[in-house]
Amino acid sequence: YNVYRSTSSGVDASSDPLGNGISSTEYTDETAENGTEYFYVVTAVSPSGRESDPSGEASTVPFASPSGLSATPGDGTTQLSWEAADGAGTYRVYRSTSSEVDVSGSPLDTGISSVEYTDETAQNGTEYFYVVTAVSSSGGESDASGEAAAIPFAAPSGLDGTSRNSEVTLSWDEAGGADTYNVYRSTSSTDGAEGEPLATGVAETSYADTTAENGTKYYYRVTSVNPNGTESSASSEVEKTPFSEPPGQ
């Protein structure tokens, strides 16, 4: 068989073939460029060298699979991003609660024209696995990207504190999807969780700072940590000053 290729319909089988002397009924065009539409025809060649009329025409647009998929958990969301796939027209996102996502099922979303996607249907505390496929302008779908996983979770809220003698006790509301909490302390107001935490791996929604010094003003924030070890943004700030005697006495 001989294979002919063109970038426009109406392939000319009188020109030089892309491949000749092909003894099987399969052929791989390894010189195609992603994003370019190609048209193909095939002819049969007899033992005496006579060539048949060309077959019907087939066309395709080669394209790559997405790569570099990453997943960043948020509060009830997962932010996905990936590298653009050559020749892709749009993308599809698939999600599962177990590894080895099945792309033969229904995608989470289709027709995505950018290389970012936010899953706003994720539930805090649930581990999700994601893959992305590229879709060509002709509707063909690529193999799946590598897998990325995330566990959405919330930042702590309702942080409150009570000053005591050489101690400040903190409490906060449970954050959905959190595994543990980190406590941050500073002697000046901060915009977020800055520096090394005062305490890590706090399993409860309360903490007693027993290293606080009387008369020193402290600023506290708390972050949540999901089971994968990802840390949330910081809670609101609370200001407390421990004291040896109640103020005014």
CSV table of C-alpha atoms in Angstrom, one decimal:
chain,number,residue,atom,x,y,z
A,1,TYR,CA,0.0,0.0,0.0
A,2,ASN,CA,0.9,3.6,-0.5
A,3,VAL,CA,-0.2,6.4,1.8
A,4,TYR,CA,-0.8,10.0,0.7
A,5,ARG,CA,-1.2,13.1,2.8
A,6,SER,CA,-2.3,16.7,2.3
A,7,THR,CA,-3.2,19.6,4.5
A,8,SER,CA,-6.3,20.2,2.4
A,9,SER,CA,-9.1,18.0,1.2
A,10,GLY,CA,-8.8,16.4,-2.3
A,11,VAL,CA,-5.5,14.6,-1.7
A,12,ASP,CA,-3.5,14.2,-4.9
A,13,ALA,CA,-2.5,10.6,-5.3
A,14,SER,CA,-0.3,11.4,-8.3
A,15,SER,CA,2.2,13.1,-6.0
A,16,ASP,CA,4.9,11.5,-4.0
A,17,PRO,CA,3.5,9.2,-1.3
A,18,LEU,CA,4.0,9.8,2.4
A,19,GLY,CA,4.8,6.1,2.8
A,20,ASN,CA,5.1,3.3,0.2
A,21,GLY,CA,5.7,-0.4,0.2
A,22,ILE,CA,3.5,-0.8,3.3
A,23,SER,CA,2.8,-4.5,3.8
A,24,SER,CA,0.2,-4.3,6.6
A,25,THR,CA,-3.1,-2.5,6.8
A,26,GLU,CA,-1.9,-0.1,9.4
A,27,TYR,CA,0.4,2.9,9.2
A,28,THR,CA,1.6,5.5,11.7
A,29,ASP,CA,2.4,9.0,10.5
A,30,GLU,CA,5.1,10.1,12.9
A,31,THR,CA,5.8,13.4,11.0
A,32,ALA,CA,2.5,15.0,11.7
A,33,GLU,CA,2.5,18.2,13.7
A,34,ASN,CA,0.1,18.8,16.5
A,35,GLY,CA,-2.7,21.3,15.7
A,36,THR,CA,-2.5,20.8,11.9
A,37,GLU,CA,-5.4,19.1,10.1
A,38,TYR,CA,-4.3,16.4,7.7
A,39,PHE,CA,-6.1,14.5,5.0
A,40,TYR,CA,-5.1,11.0,4.0
A,41,VAL,CA,-5.9,8.5,1.2
A,42,VAL,CA,-4.4,5.0,0.6
A,43,THR,CA,-3.8,3.1,-2.6
A,44,ALA,CA,-3.2,-0.6,-3.2
A,45,VAL,CA,-0.2,-1.7,-5.3
A,46,SER,CA,-0.2,-5.0,-7.2
A,47,PRO,CA,2.8,-7.4,-7.4
A,48,SER,CA,3.5,-6.0,-10.9
A,49,GLY,CA,3.6,-2.4,-9.5
A,50,ARG,CA,0.2,-1.2,-10.7
A,51,GLU,CA,-1.5,1.2,-8.3
A,52,SER,CA,-5.2,1.3,-7.6
A,53,ASP,CA,-7.4,4.3,-7.4
A,54,PRO,CA,-7.2,6.0,-3.9
A,55,SER,CA,-9.4,5.1,-1.0
A,56,GLY,CA,-11.9,7.4,0.5
A,57,GLU,CA,-10.4,10.3,2.3
A,58,ALA,CA,-9.9,10.4,6.1
A,59,SER,CA,-8.8,13.5,8.1
A,60,THR,CA,-7.6,14.1,11.6
A,61,VAL,CA,-5.9,16.8,13.8
A,62,PRO,CA,-3.0,15.4,15.9
A,63,PHE,CA,-2.8,16.7,19.4
A,64,ALA,CA,-1.0,16.1,22.7
A,65,SER,CA,-2.3,15.0,26.1
A,66,PRO,CA,-2.3,17.7,28.8
A,67,SER,CA,0.7,17.6,31.2
A,68,GLY,CA,1.7,19.2,34.5
A,69,LEU,CA,-1.7,18.8,36.2
A,70,SER,CA,-1.8,20.2,39.7
A,71,ALA,CA,-4.7,20.4,42.2
A,72,THR,CA,-4.9,23.0,45.0
A,73,PRO,CA,-7.6,22.5,47.7
A,74,GLY,CA,-9.7,25.3,49.0
A,75,ASP,CA,-12.9,25.7,51.1
A,76,GLY,CA,-15.3,23.4,49.2
A,77,THR,CA,-13.3,23.9,46.0
A,78,THR,CA,-10.3,22.4,44.1
A,79,GLN,CA,-8.3,24.7,41.8
A,80,LEU,CA,-6.8,22.8,38.8
A,81,SER,CA,-4.2,24.0,36.4
A,82,TRP,CA,-2.2,22.3,33.7
A,83,GLU,CA,0.1,23.0,30.7
A,84,ALA,CA,-1.5,23.6,27.3
A,85,ALA,CA,-1.5,20.6,25.0
A,86,ASP,CA,-0.4,21.3,21.4
A,87,GLY,CA,-3.3,21.0,19.1
A,88,ALA,CA,-6.0,21.0,21.8
A,89,GLY,CA,-9.2,22.9,21.1
A,90,THR,CA,-10.8,22.4,24.5
A,91,TYR,CA,-10.3,20.2,27.6
A,92,ARG,CA,-12.4,17.8,29.7
A,93,VAL,CA,-12.0,17.3,33.5
A,94,TYR,CA,-12.7,13.9,35.1
A,95,ARG,CA,-13.0,13.4,38.9
A,96,SER,CA,-13.2,10.3,41.1
A,97,THR,CA,-13.0,9.6,44.9
A,98,SER,CA,-10.5,6.8,44.1
A,99,SER,CA,-7.2,6.7,42.2
A,100,GLU,CA,-7.0,5.6,38.6
A,101,VAL,CA,-9.8,7.9,37.3
A,102,ASP,CA,-11.9,6.2,34.6
A,103,VAL,CA,-12.2,8.5,31.6
A,104,SER,CA,-14.7,6.2,29.9
A,105,GLY,CA,-17.3,7.6,32.2
A,106,SER,CA,-19.0,11.0,32.2
A,107,PRO,CA,-16.6,14.0,32.7
A,108,LEU,CA,-17.0,16.4,35.5
A,109,ASP,CA,-17.0,19.2,32.9
A,110,THR,CA,-16.4,19.7,29.2
A,111,GLY,CA,-15.6,22.4,26.7
A,112,ILE,CA,-13.1,24.1,28.9
A,113,SER,CA,-11.2,26.6,26.8
A,114,SER,CA,-8.5,27.6,29.4
A,115,VAL,CA,-5.8,25.7,31.2
A,116,GLU,CA,-7.5,26.3,34.6
A,117,TYR,CA,-10.6,24.9,36.2
A,118,THR,CA,-12.3,25.3,39.6
A,119,ASP,CA,-14.3,22.4,40.9
A,120,GLU,CA,-16.9,24.1,43.0
A,121,THR,CA,-18.9,20.9,43.8
A,122,ALA,CA,-16.1,19.4,46.0
A,123,GLN,CA,-17.0,18.6,49.6
A,124,ASN,CA,-14.6,19.4,52.4
A,125,GLY,CA,-12.9,16.4,53.9
A,126,THR,CA,-13.3,14.2,50.8
A,127,GLU,CA,-10.2,13.2,48.8
A,128,TYR,CA,-10.7,13.7,45.0
A,129,PHE,CA,-8.5,12.5,42.2
A,130,TYR,CA,-8.5,14.4,38.9
A,131,VAL,CA,-7.3,13.9,35.3
A,132,VAL,CA,-7.7,16.1,32.2
A,133,THR,CA,-7.9,15.2,28.6
A,134,ALA,CA,-7.5,17.4,25.5
A,135,VAL,CA,-10.2,17.5,22.7
A,136,SER,CA,-9.2,18.4,19.2
A,137,SER,CA,-11.1,20.6,16.8
A,138,SER,CA,-12.4,17.5,15.1
A,139,GLY,CA,-13.7,16.1,18.4
A,140,GLY,CA,-11.1,13.5,19.1
A,141,GLU,CA,-10.1,13.0,22.8
A,142,SER,CA,-6.5,12.5,24.0
A,143,ASP,CA,-5.2,10.1,26.6
A,144,ALA,CA,-5.6,11.4,30.1
A,145,SER,CA,-3.0,13.5,31.9
A,146,GLY,CA,-1.3,12.4,35.0
A,147,GLU,CA,-3.4,12.2,38.1
A,148,ALA,CA,-3.6,14.9,40.8
A,149,ALA,CA,-5.3,14.6,44.1
A,150,ALA,CA,-6.7,17.1,46.7
A,151,ILE,CA,-8.7,17.2,49.9
A,152,PRO,CA,-10.8,20.4,50.1
A,153,PHE,CA,-10.9,22.0,53.5
A,154,ALA,CA,-11.8,25.3,55.3
A,155,ALA,CA,-9.8,27.8,57.2
A,156,PRO,CA,-10.7,28.1,60.9
A,157,SER,CA,-13.2,30.7,62.0
A,158,GLY,CA,-14.5,32.2,65.2
A,159,LEU,CA,-11.1,32.5,66.9
A,160,ASP,CA,-11.4,33.8,70.4
A,161,GLY,CA,-9.0,34.0,73.4
A,162,THR,CA,-9.0,34.5,77.1
A,163,SER,CA,-6.1,36.1,79.0
A,164,ARG,CA,-5.0,34.5,82.3
A,165,ASN,CA,-1.9,34.6,84.5
A,166,SER,CA,1.0,33.8,82.2
A,167,GLU,CA,-1.4,32.0,79.8
A,168,VAL,CA,-3.7,32.7,76.9
A,169,THR,CA,-6.3,30.1,76.0
A,170,LEU,CA,-7.6,30.0,72.5
A,171,SER,CA,-10.7,28.4,70.9
A,172,TRP,CA,-12.1,28.3,67.4
A,173,ASP,CA,-14.8,26.7,65.3
A,174,GLU,CA,-14.1,23.4,63.7
A,175,ALA,CA,-13.0,23.8,60.1
A,176,GLY,CA,-14.6,21.3,57.6
A,177,GLY,CA,-12.1,18.9,56.2
A,178,ALA,CA,-9.3,19.9,58.6
A,179,ASP,CA,-7.2,17.1,60.2
A,180,THR,CA,-5.2,19.3,62.6
A,181,TYR,CA,-4.5,22.9,63.3
A,182,ASN,CA,-1.4,25.2,63.6
A,183,VAL,CA,-1.3,28.1,66.0
A,184,TYR,CA,0.7,31.3,65.2
A,185,ARG,CA,1.7,34.0,67.7
A,186,SER,CA,3.3,37.4,67.2
A,187,THR,CA,4.0,40.5,69.2
A,188,SER,CA,2.8,42.6,66.4
A,189,SER,CA,-0.3,42.4,64.1
A,190,THR,CA,0.2,40.4,60.9
A,191,ASP,CA,-1.5,40.0,57.6
A,192,GLY,CA,-1.6,36.2,57.9
A,193,ALA,CA,0.3,33.2,59.2
A,194,GLU,CA,3.8,34.6,59.4
A,195,GLY,CA,6.9,32.9,60.7
A,196,GLU,CA,7.2,29.6,62.4
A,197,PRO,CA,4.0,28.3,64.2
A,198,LEU,CA,3.8,28.4,68.0
A,199,ALA,CA,2.2,24.9,67.8
A,200,THR,CA,1.6,22.3,65.1
A,201,GLY,CA,-0.5,19.2,64.9
A,202,VAL,CA,-3.2,20.5,67.3
A,203,ALA,CA,-6.0,18.0,67.2
A,204,GLU,CA,-8.6,19.9,69.2
A,205,THR,CA,-10.3,23.3,68.5
A,206,SER,CA,-8.6,24.8,71.5
A,207,TYR,CA,-5.1,25.6,72.7
A,208,ALA,CA,-3.5,27.0,75.8
A,209,ASP,CA,-0.4,29.2,75.3
A,210,THR,CA,1.5,28.6,78.6
A,211,THR,CA,4.6,30.4,77.4
A,212,ALA,CA,3.0,33.8,77.3
A,213,GLU,CA,4.5,36.5,79.5
A,214,ASN,CA,2.4,38.8,81.6
A,215,GLY,CA,2.0,42.3,80.3
A,216,THR,CA,3.0,41.4,76.7
A,217,LYS,CA,0.5,41.9,74.0
A,218,TYR,CA,0.2,38.9,71.7
A,219,TYR,CA,-1.5,38.5,68.3
A,220,TYR,CA,-2.8,35.0,67.4
A,221,ARG,CA,-4.0,33.3,64.2
A,222,VAL,CA,-4.8,29.7,63.5
A,223,THR,CA,-4.6,27.6,60.3
A,224,SER,CA,-6.1,24.2,59.4
A,225,VAL,CA,-4.1,21.4,57.9
A,226,ASN,CA,-5.8,18.7,55.7
A,227,PRO,CA,-4.9,15.0,55.8
A,228,ASN,CA,-2.5,15.6,52.8
A,229,GLY,CA,-0.5,18.2,54.9
A,230,THR,CA,-1.8,21.2,53.0
A,231,GLU,CA,-2.2,24.3,55.1
A,232,SER,CA,-5.1,26.7,54.8
A,233,SER,CA,-5.1,30.5,54.9
A,234,ALA,CA,-5.1,32.0,58.4
A,235,SER,CA,-8.1,32.7,60.6
A,236,SER,CA,-8.9,36.2,61.7
A,237,GLU,CA,-6.6,37.7,64.3
A,238,VAL,CA,-7.2,37.9,68.0
A,239,GLU,CA,-5.2,40.1,70.4
A,240,LYS,CA,-4.6,39.1,74.0
A,241,THR,CA,-2.4,40.3,76.9
A,242,PRO,CA,-1.9,37.9,79.9
A,243,PHE,CA,-1.8,39.4,83.4
A,244,SER,CA,-0.9,38.4,86.9
A,245,GLU,CA,-3.7,40.5,88.5
A,246,PRO,CA,-7.0,41.4,86.9
A,247,PRO,CA,-6.9,44.9,85.4
A,248,GLY,CA,-8.0,47.6,87.8
A,249,GLN,CA,-7.0,45.7,91.0
